[in-house]
Amino acid sequence: MPVPTRRSAAVAAVAAVVVLLAPVEPVWTILAVAAGLLAAVGADLVLASAPDTISVERELPGVLPLDGDGEVAWHVRNPTARRLTVWVADELAPSLHATSRRARLTLPPAARVTARAVIRPSRRGKFTPTELVVRVEGPLGLAARQRRRQLPGVLRVYPPFKSRQEAELRIDRARILEVGLRSARGQGGGTEFDSLREYGVDDESRRIDWAATARTTRVIVRTYRAERNQTVLLLLDTGRTMAGQVDAVPRLDHAMDAVMMLTAVATRLGDRAGLVAFDQSVRAIVGPGHARGQLGRVTEAMYTLEPRLVESNYRAAFAQTLARFRRRALLVLLTELAEAPVAETLLPALPLVARDHVVLVAGIRDPAVDDWAGAVPANAGEAYRKAAAVESLDSRRRTIARLRGLGATVVDAPPGRLAPQLADAYLHLKATGRL
């Protein structure tokens, strides 16, 4: 497709000024100037290289975290024996926030030149740019030939793993306790027999092995380690209540951070972690595993999930989970602890799993509601807001009490603390032998 350039527009503007100032007949001057300009543009267009002859490659990062920066590169090669000016315009989504979607390159003969742009995604998900426009200017710069090119690419933007350092701390602490060291929060540790050793001043008397002590002249105690190869199933609610924002981020994204942290901790400690994402129906399933790539598989399964404005069907999700995974497991449900949906759908369904499995329910607490409830109102509007916040917190406490009454362990924490507290609850259940 022929395209005029900025230079041709500038030349036309100069020609118009010349026509106005020329002392000769204006009509003939206009015709002469227009004919000359059209001839020059036509010749430049004929001499311009075809865009199809230009080799263009797009290089994307492949995988990028939501809170990270990446780089997109366009590699353009000139196969001709003359110097070319090439424009490249890419199809990048606005939410990628690229510093530029266009690049102008001057290519020496038979040379390969690269243009780059920085991208900072503001939305997770899968991006598939498919088209790219290539424009080649003529030698005079008055006209250009342009063509669309099919250049499929894939960019995956994963949810940010903000709790990675917290996960590493808990993994290290659990491993230290497992080899027999003591910490301020970890006496005992595990119920699976590991070995016999000599009694120490920090050992509990109930750990003494009297039979082994009778065979020697020293007091011998049993050491235990946390059980391995237990199953942790994370049930991620993607229904309408998870679309609400806390600290300008959907509850679902906070829950994803907790899912990644618990998966990392569980698999690194030898347990098997899996994922079931659901709303009205099951949307994603990752079977339990403890291989090195399990965290990647879980992240890959959920990074494109968005909350849907439908009621979550807990009963159907529990039924499918039990049908697929019959072994006793720790079921970790990440949802919103709003009183109405919990009372209507979750509480009736909870006995399906609470009898044979350990159930841990986690919710994201909004710190703004806590601030409103504790604030001193200065006007009527703030007084109404305070009353609503107090009522909301009261209903949340009632909901948590009812869940605990059915045997579930409940973690209700603000963003940034949900993932660490959820991991601590898992480690406590593991250390006390409830799994």
Tab-separated table of C-alpha atoms in Angstrom:
chain	number	residue	atom	x	y	z
A	1	MET	CA	0.000	0.000	0.000
A	2	PRO	CA	1.498	3.403	-1.001
A	3	VAL	CA	1.829	5.895	1.856
A	4	PRO	CA	2.941	9.550	1.686
A	5	THR	CA	5.622	10.571	4.145
A	6	ARG	CA	6.154	13.649	6.278
A	7	ARG	CA	8.790	14.830	3.831
A	8	SER	CA	6.291	14.819	0.968
A	9	ALA	CA	3.892	16.872	3.088
A	10	ALA	CA	6.654	19.346	3.867
A	11	VAL	CA	7.605	19.601	0.198
A	12	ALA	CA	3.955	20.178	-0.715
A	13	ALA	CA	3.734	22.977	1.858
A	14	VAL	CA	6.845	24.651	0.476
A	15	ALA	CA	5.495	24.289	-3.070
A	16	ALA	CA	2.258	25.984	-2.031
A	17	VAL	CA	4.203	28.966	-0.718
A	18	VAL	CA	6.158	29.105	-3.977
A	19	VAL	CA	2.926	29.093	-5.983
A	20	LEU	CA	1.522	31.966	-3.957
A	21	LEU	CA	4.666	34.066	-4.426
A	22	ALA	CA	5.270	33.241	-8.089
A	23	PRO	CA	4.726	36.190	-10.471
A	24	VAL	CA	3.460	33.994	-13.316
A	25	GLU	CA	-0.067	32.725	-13.953
A	26	PRO	CA	-1.169	30.808	-10.800
A	27	VAL	CA	-3.051	28.067	-12.650
A	28	TRP	CA	-0.083	27.025	-14.744
A	29	THR	CA	2.215	27.279	-11.748
A	30	ILE	CA	-0.043	25.019	-9.672
A	31	LEU	CA	-0.263	22.468	-12.483
A	32	ALA	CA	3.476	22.456	-13.007
A	33	VAL	CA	4.342	22.157	-9.340
A	34	ALA	CA	1.703	19.471	-8.748
A	35	ALA	CA	2.877	17.480	-11.751
A	36	GLY	CA	6.480	17.684	-10.628
A	37	LEU	CA	5.616	16.656	-7.075
A	38	LEU	CA	3.471	13.747	-8.248
A	39	ALA	CA	6.204	12.601	-10.602
A	40	ALA	CA	8.774	12.702	-7.813
A	41	VAL	CA	6.476	10.840	-5.423
A	42	GLY	CA	5.650	8.245	-8.085
A	43	ALA	CA	9.298	7.675	-8.923
A	44	ASP	CA	10.186	7.367	-5.249
A	45	LEU	CA	7.397	4.855	-4.772
A	46	VAL	CA	8.617	2.758	-7.693
A	47	LEU	CA	12.171	2.777	-6.383
A	48	ALA	CA	11.139	1.837	-2.819
A	49	SER	CA	11.863	-1.762	-1.843
A	50	ALA	CA	8.925	-4.092	-1.286
A	51	PRO	CA	8.139	-4.625	2.435
A	52	ASP	CA	7.952	-8.372	1.829
A	53	THR	CA	11.674	-8.461	1.122
A	54	ILE	CA	12.509	-7.077	4.577
A	55	SER	CA	13.073	-9.715	7.237
A	56	VAL	CA	11.495	-8.798	10.590
A	57	GLU	CA	11.559	-10.841	13.801
A	58	ARG	CA	9.887	-9.968	17.095
A	59	GLU	CA	11.486	-11.124	20.346
A	60	LEU	CA	9.264	-11.269	23.447
A	61	PRO	CA	10.286	-12.254	27.014
A	62	GLY	CA	7.958	-15.275	26.972
A	63	VAL	CA	7.113	-15.081	30.683
A	64	LEU	CA	7.032	-11.920	32.757
A	65	PRO	CA	5.800	-11.247	36.312
A	66	LEU	CA	3.139	-8.608	36.716
A	67	ASP	CA	5.388	-6.393	38.831
A	68	GLY	CA	8.421	-6.742	36.560
A	69	ASP	CA	9.847	-5.041	33.490
A	70	GLY	CA	10.572	-6.746	30.208
A	71	GLU	CA	11.845	-5.900	26.770
A	72	VAL	CA	10.457	-6.409	23.302
A	73	ALA	CA	12.946	-6.343	20.428
A	74	TRP	CA	12.438	-6.068	16.672
A	75	HIS	CA	15.237	-7.505	14.544
A	76	VAL	CA	15.125	-6.064	11.005
A	77	ARG	CA	17.431	-7.238	8.200
A	78	ASN	CA	18.087	-5.423	4.925
A	79	PRO	CA	18.750	-7.928	2.103
A	80	THR	CA	19.371	-5.249	-0.522
A	81	ALA	CA	22.587	-3.560	-1.593
A	82	ARG	CA	21.428	-0.027	-0.763
A	83	ARG	CA	20.630	1.927	2.361
A	84	LEU	CA	17.001	1.725	3.545
A	85	THR	CA	14.791	3.549	6.001
A	86	VAL	CA	12.277	1.164	7.576
A	87	TRP	CA	9.430	1.810	10.005
A	88	VAL	CA	8.014	-0.955	12.197
A	89	ALA	CA	4.710	-0.663	14.086
A	90	ASP	CA	3.720	-3.519	16.394
A	91	GLU	CA	0.399	-4.716	17.792
A	92	LEU	CA	1.060	-4.459	21.532
A	93	ALA	CA	-1.810	-4.242	24.023
A	94	PRO	CA	-2.128	-0.911	25.865
A	95	SER	CA	-1.929	-2.690	29.236
A	96	LEU	CA	1.650	-3.720	28.413
A	97	HIS	CA	2.614	-0.020	28.661
A	98	ALA	CA	5.370	-0.243	26.072
A	99	THR	CA	7.635	2.797	25.905
A	100	SER	CA	7.007	2.683	22.142
A	101	ARG	CA	5.095	0.501	19.715
A	102	ARG	CA	6.891	1.967	16.700
A	103	ALA	CA	10.497	2.142	15.596
A	104	ARG	CA	12.325	3.917	12.767
A	105	LEU	CA	15.493	2.199	11.636
A	106	THR	CA	18.144	3.156	9.121
A	107	LEU	CA	19.586	-0.035	7.671
A	108	PRO	CA	22.953	-0.117	5.885
A	109	PRO	CA	23.239	-2.484	2.907
A	110	ALA	CA	22.931	-6.166	3.880
A	111	ALA	CA	22.804	-5.244	7.575
A	112	ARG	CA	20.723	-6.344	10.541
A	113	VAL	CA	19.544	-3.695	13.026
A	114	THR	CA	17.630	-4.144	16.300
A	115	ALA	CA	15.165	-1.755	17.943
A	116	ARG	CA	14.006	-2.250	21.534
A	117	ALA	CA	11.230	-1.061	23.824
A	118	VAL	CA	10.560	-1.628	27.521
A	119	ILE	CA	7.221	-3.076	28.616
A	120	ARG	CA	5.685	-2.854	32.101
A	121	PRO	CA	2.479	-4.936	32.212
A	122	SER	CA	-0.348	-3.699	34.403
A	123	ARG	CA	-2.532	-6.767	33.819
A	124	ARG	CA	-1.718	-10.446	34.040
A	125	GLY	CA	-2.825	-12.924	31.410
A	126	LYS	CA	-1.869	-14.223	27.990
A	127	PHE	CA	-1.030	-11.720	25.258
A	128	THR	CA	-0.837	-12.853	21.626
A	129	PRO	CA	0.285	-10.073	19.264
A	130	THR	CA	-0.176	-11.330	15.718
A	131	GLU	CA	0.244	-8.422	13.291
A	132	LEU	CA	3.099	-6.082	12.540
A	133	VAL	CA	3.221	-3.253	9.984
A	134	VAL	CA	6.378	-2.727	7.924
A	135	ARG	CA	6.902	0.509	5.979
A	136	VAL	CA	9.851	1.062	3.608
A	137	GLU	CA	10.612	4.572	2.424
A	138	GLY	CA	11.846	5.389	-1.065
A	139	PRO	CA	15.325	6.802	-1.678
A	140	LEU	CA	13.946	10.372	-1.784
A	141	GLY	CA	11.875	9.929	1.374
A	142	LEU	CA	8.749	11.260	-0.371
A	143	ALA	CA	6.742	8.027	-0.423
A	144	ALA	CA	6.765	4.630	1.218
A	145	ARG	CA	5.400	1.164	0.627
A	146	GLN	CA	3.586	-0.403	3.566
A	147	ARG	CA	2.294	-3.893	4.300
A	148	ARG	CA	0.872	-5.839	7.227
A	149	ARG	CA	2.771	-8.938	8.281
A	150	GLN	CA	1.540	-11.921	10.277
A	151	LEU	CA	4.023	-12.433	13.090
A	152	PRO	CA	2.396	-14.428	15.919
A	153	GLY	CA	3.905	-14.167	19.370
A	154	VAL	CA	3.008	-15.140	22.926
A	155	LEU	CA	3.685	-13.272	26.148
A	156	ARG	CA	2.579	-14.714	29.487
A	157	VAL	CA	2.230	-12.291	32.372
A	158	TYR	CA	2.151	-14.237	35.640
A	159	PRO	CA	0.750	-12.986	38.948
A	160	PRO	CA	3.501	-11.563	41.154
A	161	PHE	CA	4.969	-13.906	43.763
A	162	LYS	CA	5.328	-11.246	46.444
A	163	SER	CA	5.728	-13.755	49.262
A	164	ARG	CA	8.718	-15.566	47.779
A	165	GLN	CA	11.118	-14.429	50.518
A	166	GLU	CA	8.602	-15.342	53.239
A	167	ALA	CA	8.306	-18.799	51.664
A	168	GLU	CA	12.078	-19.305	51.715
A	169	LEU	CA	12.239	-18.282	55.388
A	170	ARG	CA	9.592	-20.819	56.365
A	171	ILE	CA	11.177	-23.575	54.324
A	172	ASP	CA	14.554	-22.971	55.971
A	173	ARG	CA	13.016	-22.868	59.437
A	174	ALA	CA	11.088	-26.091	58.889
A	175	ARG	CA	14.220	-27.848	57.673
A	176	ILE	CA	16.222	-26.658	60.682
A	177	LEU	CA	13.579	-28.031	63.023
A	178	GLU	CA	13.519	-31.281	61.079
A	179	VAL	CA	17.206	-31.993	61.727
A	180	GLY	CA	16.735	-31.636	65.466
A	181	LEU	CA	17.548	-28.000	66.183
A	182	ARG	CA	15.218	-25.947	68.381
A	183	SER	CA	13.720	-22.536	67.819
A	184	ALA	CA	11.505	-20.284	69.832
A	185	ARG	CA	8.383	-21.571	68.101
A	186	GLY	CA	9.146	-25.178	67.440
A	187	GLN	CA	9.352	-27.765	70.217
A	188	GLY	CA	8.804	-31.297	69.078
A	189	GLY	CA	8.064	-31.267	65.421
A	190	GLY	CA	6.461	-34.207	63.479
A	191	THR	CA	5.050	-37.578	64.374
A	192	GLU	CA	6.958	-39.886	62.031
A	193	PHE	CA	9.758	-41.799	63.782
A	194	ASP	CA	13.198	-40.824	62.538
A	195	SER	CA	15.980	-42.137	64.786
A	196	LEU	CA	17.301	-42.687	68.321
A	197	ARG	CA	19.833	-40.439	70.042
A	198	GLU	CA	21.104	-39.570	73.483
A	199	TYR	CA	18.905	-37.483	75.765
A	200	GLY	CA	19.526	-33.714	75.865
A	201	VAL	CA	18.472	-31.099	78.379
A	202	ASP	CA	15.875	-29.665	75.978
A	203	ASP	CA	14.192	-33.013	75.292
A	204	GLU	CA	10.783	-33.885	76.673
A	205	SER	CA	10.576	-36.868	78.988
A	206	ARG	CA	7.770	-38.384	76.935
A	207	ARG	CA	10.263	-38.844	74.099
A	208	ILE	CA	12.393	-41.269	76.150
A	209	ASP	CA	12.618	-44.759	74.642
A	210	TRP	CA	12.737	-46.909	77.777
A	211	ALA	CA	13.533	-50.111	75.952
A	212	ALA	CA	16.579	-48.578	74.258
A	213	THR	CA	17.592	-46.909	77.545
A	214	ALA	CA	17.489	-50.279	79.348
A	215	ARG	CA	19.912	-51.749	76.800
A	216	THR	CA	22.514	-49.024	77.349
A	217	THR	CA	23.946	-46.989	80.197
A	218	ARG	CA	22.586	-43.726	78.726
A	219	VAL	CA	19.132	-42.234	78.420
A	220	ILE	CA	17.913	-42.569	74.812
A	221	VAL	CA	15.142	-40.550	73.202
A	222	ARG	CA	13.198	-40.951	70.000
A	223	THR	CA	13.391	-38.216	67.360
A	224	TYR	CA	10.587	-37.541	64.952
A	225	ARG	CA	10.282	-35.711	61.682
A	226	ALA	CA	7.361	-34.182	59.913
A	227	GLU	CA	5.529	-36.602	57.662
A	228	ARG	CA	6.267	-36.377	53.979
A	229	ASN	CA	4.181	-37.117	50.945
A	230	GLN	CA	1.026	-35.654	52.437
A	231	THR	CA	-1.494	-34.063	50.057
A	232	VAL	CA	-2.376	-30.365	50.069
A	233	LEU	CA	-5.201	-29.346	47.728
A	234	LEU	CA	-5.729	-25.634	47.168
A	235	LEU	CA	-9.289	-24.723	46.203
A	236	LEU	CA	-9.267	-21.266	44.622
A	237	ASP	CA	-12.612	-19.477	44.457
A	238	THR	CA	-12.953	-17.367	41.274
A	239	GLY	CA	-16.572	-16.298	41.810
A	240	ARG	CA	-18.046	-12.828	42.112
A	241	THR	CA	-16.966	-12.156	45.708
A	242	MET	CA	-13.319	-12.522	44.651
A	243	ALA	CA	-13.695	-9.660	42.169
A	244	GLY	CA	-13.838	-7.098	44.968
A	245	GLN	CA	-10.689	-5.028	45.303
A	246	VAL	CA	-8.550	-4.722	48.413
A	247	ASP	CA	-5.714	-2.189	48.236
A	248	ALA	CA	-6.648	-1.586	44.559
A	249	VAL	CA	-6.038	-5.263	43.698
A	250	PRO	CA	-8.753	-7.931	43.213
A	251	ARG	CA	-9.068	-10.425	46.045
A	252	LEU	CA	-8.350	-13.162	43.528
A	253	ASP	CA	-4.846	-11.807	42.897
A	254	HIS	CA	-4.070	-11.721	46.636
A	255	ALA	CA	-5.275	-15.315	46.853
A	256	MET	CA	-3.010	-16.325	43.952
A	257	ASP	CA	0.011	-15.103	45.885
A	258	ALA	CA	-1.054	-17.315	48.809
A	259	VAL	CA	-1.530	-20.271	46.451
A	260	MET	CA	1.994	-19.866	45.088
A	261	MET	CA	3.549	-19.536	48.528
A	262	LEU	CA	1.789	-22.566	49.973
A	263	THR	CA	2.617	-24.623	46.877
A	264	ALA	CA	6.284	-23.659	47.164
A	265	VAL	CA	6.469	-24.440	50.884
A	266	ALA	CA	4.575	-27.732	50.695
A	267	THR	CA	6.447	-29.153	47.710
A	268	ARG	CA	9.866	-28.135	49.051
A	269	LEU	CA	9.059	-29.935	52.325
A	270	GLY	CA	8.171	-33.152	50.524
A	271	ASP	CA	4.381	-32.862	50.405
A	272	ARG	CA	2.212	-33.042	47.313
A	273	ALA	CA	0.356	-29.851	46.329
A	274	GLY	CA	-2.423	-29.455	43.764
A	275	LEU	CA	-4.940	-26.863	42.615
A	276	VAL	CA	-8.674	-26.751	41.900
A	277	ALA	CA	-9.994	-23.389	40.647
A	278	PHE	CA	-13.772	-23.034	40.498
A	279	ASP	CA	-16.819	-20.775	40.482
A	280	GLN	CA	-20.067	-22.190	39.090
A	281	SER	CA	-17.964	-24.976	37.619
A	282	VAL	CA	-14.398	-26.186	37.892
A	283	ARG	CA	-12.176	-24.022	35.685
A	284	ALA	CA	-8.719	-25.508	36.251
A	285	ILE	CA	-7.237	-28.595	37.901
A	286	VAL	CA	-3.615	-29.445	38.643
A	287	GLY	CA	-3.061	-32.870	40.144
A	288	PRO	CA	-1.055	-33.080	43.390
A	289	GLY	CA	2.680	-33.419	42.941
A	290	HIS	CA	5.956	-32.509	44.592
A	291	ALA	CA	8.247	-32.322	41.567
A	292	ARG	CA	10.478	-29.296	41.102
A	293	GLY	CA	8.190	-27.844	38.429
A	294	GLN	CA	4.936	-28.107	40.390
A	295	LEU	CA	4.896	-24.409	41.296
A	296	GLY	CA	5.275	-23.552	37.617
A	297	ARG	CA	2.400	-25.864	36.678
A	298	VAL	CA	0.120	-24.324	39.296
A	299	THR	CA	1.026	-20.794	38.194
A	300	GLU	CA	0.499	-21.692	34.537
A	301	ALA	CA	-2.972	-23.059	35.334
A	302	MET	CA	-4.225	-19.952	37.117
A	303	TYR	CA	-2.487	-16.932	35.555
A	304	THR	CA	-5.249	-16.392	32.969
A	305	LEU	CA	-8.107	-16.776	35.457
A	306	GLU	CA	-10.312	-13.766	36.048
A	307	PRO	CA	-13.172	-13.559	38.575
A	308	ARG	CA	-16.571	-14.200	37.055
A	309	LEU	CA	-19.695	-12.428	38.321
A	310	VAL	CA	-21.463	-15.650	39.283
A	311	GLU	CA	-22.143	-17.452	42.551
A	312	SER	CA	-19.561	-20.074	43.433
A	313	ASN	CA	-20.826	-23.636	43.698
A	314	TYR	CA	-18.887	-25.050	46.658
A	315	ARG	CA	-20.847	-28.297	46.728
A	316	ALA	CA	-20.015	-29.118	43.110
A	317	ALA	CA	-16.360	-28.165	43.618
A	318	PHE	CA	-16.082	-30.348	46.723
A	319	ALA	CA	-17.795	-33.250	44.961
A	320	GLN	CA	-15.430	-33.123	41.995
A	321	THR	CA	-12.442	-32.792	44.304
A	322	LEU	CA	-13.471	-35.851	46.321
A	323	ALA	CA	-14.167	-37.822	43.144
A	324	ARG	CA	-10.694	-37.118	41.771
A	325	PHE	CA	-8.637	-37.189	44.969
A	326	ARG	CA	-9.864	-39.737	47.489
A	327	ARG	CA	-6.804	-39.783	49.720
A	328	ARG	CA	-7.013	-37.862	53.004
A	329	ALA	CA	-5.693	-34.367	52.391
A	330	LEU	CA	-5.465	-30.839	53.659
A	331	LEU	CA	-8.079	-28.842	51.732
A	332	VAL	CA	-7.196	-25.148	51.641
A	333	LEU	CA	-10.128	-23.027	50.465
A	334	LEU	CA	-9.315	-19.446	49.465
A	335	THR	CA	-12.509	-17.438	49.317
A	336	GLU	CA	-14.242	-14.338	50.683
A	337	LEU	CA	-15.677	-14.655	54.195
A	338	ALA	CA	-18.809	-12.607	53.527
A	339	GLU	CA	-21.652	-13.807	55.727
A	340	ALA	CA	-24.430	-14.225	53.139
A	341	PRO	CA	-22.645	-16.354	50.499
A	342	VAL	CA	-20.858	-18.414	53.150
A	343	ALA	CA	-24.096	-19.132	55.026
A	344	GLU	CA	-26.048	-19.959	51.877
A	345	THR	CA	-23.521	-22.081	49.981
A	346	LEU	CA	-20.320	-22.899	51.878
A	347	LEU	CA	-21.670	-23.930	55.283
A	348	PRO	CA	-24.140	-26.513	53.871
A	349	ALA	CA	-21.388	-27.992	51.687
A	350	LEU	CA	-18.597	-28.048	54.268
A	351	PRO	CA	-19.669	-31.307	56.003
A	352	LEU	CA	-18.977	-33.124	52.708
A	353	VAL	CA	-15.255	-32.687	53.238
A	354	ALA	CA	-14.794	-31.845	56.930
A	355	ARG	CA	-15.443	-35.416	58.044
A	356	ASP	CA	-12.596	-37.099	56.143
A	357	HIS	CA	-10.239	-34.210	55.415
A	358	VAL	CA	-8.533	-31.371	57.249
A	359	VAL	CA	-10.112	-28.110	56.091
A	360	LEU	CA	-8.374	-24.744	56.163
A	361	VAL	CA	-10.377	-21.698	55.022
A	362	ALA	CA	-8.572	-18.462	54.168
A	363	GLY	CA	-10.018	-15.019	53.484
A	364	ILE	CA	-8.596	-11.620	52.561
A	365	ARG	CA	-9.413	-9.007	55.173
A	366	ASP	CA	-9.794	-5.404	54.008
A	367	PRO	CA	-7.670	-3.111	56.241
A	368	ALA	CA	-9.740	-0.100	55.123
A	369	VAL	CA	-12.784	-1.580	56.876
A	370	ASP	CA	-10.765	-1.941	60.077
A	371	ASP	CA	-9.694	1.699	59.789
A	372	TRP	CA	-13.271	2.877	59.251
A	373	ALA	CA	-14.516	0.851	62.217
A	374	GLY	CA	-11.884	2.358	64.525
A	375	ALA	CA	-12.137	5.945	63.261
A	376	VAL	CA	-13.785	8.805	65.155
A	377	PRO	CA	-16.513	10.193	62.845
A	378	ALA	CA	-16.432	13.911	62.136
A	379	ASN	CA	-19.742	14.126	60.269
A	380	ALA	CA	-22.873	12.143	59.524
A	381	GLY	CA	-21.373	10.438	56.478
A	382	GLU	CA	-18.410	9.140	58.442
A	383	ALA	CA	-20.732	7.986	61.235
A	384	TYR	CA	-22.775	5.903	58.792
A	385	ARG	CA	-19.576	4.484	57.307
A	386	LYS	CA	-18.292	3.560	60.774
A	387	ALA	CA	-21.567	1.812	61.637
A	388	ALA	CA	-21.470	-0.159	58.374
A	389	ALA	CA	-17.834	-1.150	58.987
A	390	VAL	CA	-18.569	-2.330	62.546
A	391	GLU	CA	-21.508	-4.392	61.322
A	392	SER	CA	-19.375	-5.877	58.551
A	393	LEU	CA	-16.665	-6.931	61.004
A	394	ASP	CA	-19.243	-8.409	63.377
A	395	SER	CA	-20.773	-10.488	60.598
A	396	ARG	CA	-17.290	-11.605	59.545
A	397	ARG	CA	-16.530	-12.756	63.102
A	398	ARG	CA	-19.820	-14.679	63.201
A	399	THR	CA	-18.975	-16.350	59.915
A	400	ILE	CA	-15.529	-17.368	61.144
A	401	ALA	CA	-17.012	-18.758	64.367
A	402	ARG	CA	-19.513	-20.880	62.421
A	403	LEU	CA	-16.767	-22.242	60.172
A	404	ARG	CA	-14.644	-23.156	63.184
A	405	GLY	CA	-17.663	-24.767	64.776
A	406	LEU	CA	-17.766	-27.179	61.816
A	407	GLY	CA	-14.137	-28.149	62.376
A	408	ALA	CA	-12.403	-25.858	59.902
A	409	THR	CA	-9.275	-23.876	60.672
A	410	VAL	CA	-9.753	-20.264	59.561
A	411	VAL	CA	-7.141	-17.685	58.533
A	412	ASP	CA	-8.431	-14.143	58.045
A	413	ALA	CA	-5.588	-11.780	57.190
A	414	PRO	CA	-4.965	-8.533	55.298
A	415	PRO	CA	-3.028	-8.415	52.011
A	416	GLY	CA	0.637	-9.076	52.523
A	417	ARG	CA	-0.028	-11.227	55.577
A	418	LEU	CA	-2.441	-13.772	54.135
A	419	ALA	CA	0.205	-15.930	52.455
A	420	PRO	CA	2.617	-16.056	55.449
A	421	GLN	CA	-0.172	-16.763	57.959
A	422	LEU	CA	-1.613	-19.449	55.696
A	423	ALA	CA	1.811	-21.111	55.448
A	424	ASP	CA	2.200	-20.909	59.240
A	425	ALA	CA	-1.179	-22.594	59.689
A	426	TYR	CA	-0.129	-25.378	57.308
A	427	LEU	CA	3.168	-25.887	59.138
A	428	HIS	CA	1.359	-25.999	62.495
A	429	LEU	CA	-1.087	-28.621	61.235
A	430	LYS	CA	1.822	-30.599	59.847
A	431	ALA	CA	3.887	-30.364	63.036
A	432	THR	CA	1.005	-31.464	65.252
A	433	GLY	CA	0.310	-34.486	63.069
A	434	ARG	CA	-3.190	-33.499	61.945
A	435	LEU	CA	-2.471	-34.195	58.270
